[in-house]
Amino acid sequence: MEEFLFYLLAFLGVLLMLISVINMWIIDTKNKKSEEKKSKSKYIKLLIVGGIVFIFSRVSQGQLL
């Protein structure tokens, strides 16, 4: 059961990173078309949090380091 939770945590970390990358790509395409530039800082923070969650789950499970 504990391994399943670590795999779930790793999946959620990857999912957070994927969502933030897709949102940053959408913002980039909208910024090229309009004069108003939207900020991507919220999604960069989400990307970093997703990476930290993924790395934490791998370290806790003993697959990394």
XYZ file of C-alpha atoms in Angstrom:
65
model
C 0.000 0.000 0.000
C 2.844 2.367 0.815
C 4.434 1.839 -2.607
C 1.136 2.660 -4.270
C 1.011 5.989 -2.425
C 4.527 6.867 -3.569
C 3.639 5.981 -7.158
C 0.495 8.089 -6.860
C 2.521 10.992 -5.490
C 4.986 10.684 -8.374
C 2.104 10.597 -10.859
C 0.605 13.734 -9.332
C 3.973 15.484 -9.581
C 4.269 14.596 -13.263
C 0.664 15.652 -13.834
C 1.326 19.049 -12.226
C 4.364 19.546 -14.442
C 2.434 18.537 -17.562
C -0.443 20.899 -16.791
C 1.904 23.812 -16.147
C 3.845 23.210 -19.379
C 0.624 23.043 -21.406
C -0.654 26.248 -19.799
C 2.646 28.031 -20.479
C 2.460 26.921 -24.118
C -1.096 28.273 -24.383
C -0.008 31.590 -22.868
C 2.904 31.796 -25.322
C 0.623 31.304 -28.306
C -1.809 33.939 -26.984
C 1.032 36.378 -26.246
C 2.231 36.169 -29.839
C -1.224 37.137 -31.121
C -2.088 39.960 -28.722
C -0.336 43.036 -27.427
C -1.197 42.296 -23.792
C 1.411 39.993 -22.320
C 0.226 37.550 -19.662
C 2.581 36.425 -16.913
C 3.703 32.807 -16.643
C 5.115 33.055 -13.121
C 2.209 31.119 -11.557
C 2.786 28.208 -13.921
C 6.542 28.283 -13.417
C 5.944 27.957 -9.667
C 3.540 25.071 -10.353
C 6.202 23.406 -12.505
C 8.770 23.712 -9.719
C 6.324 22.338 -7.119
C 5.518 19.399 -9.402
C 9.214 18.660 -9.817
C 9.796 18.798 -6.080
C 6.852 16.465 -5.414
C 8.117 14.009 -8.032
C 11.686 14.022 -6.711
C 10.469 13.717 -3.097
C 8.359 10.680 -3.950
C 11.251 8.992 -5.750
C 13.695 9.687 -2.909
C 11.199 8.478 -0.297
C 10.687 5.259 -2.210
C 14.430 4.703 -2.532
C 14.557 4.763 -6.335
C 16.620 7.940 -6.450
C 19.825 8.603 -4.491
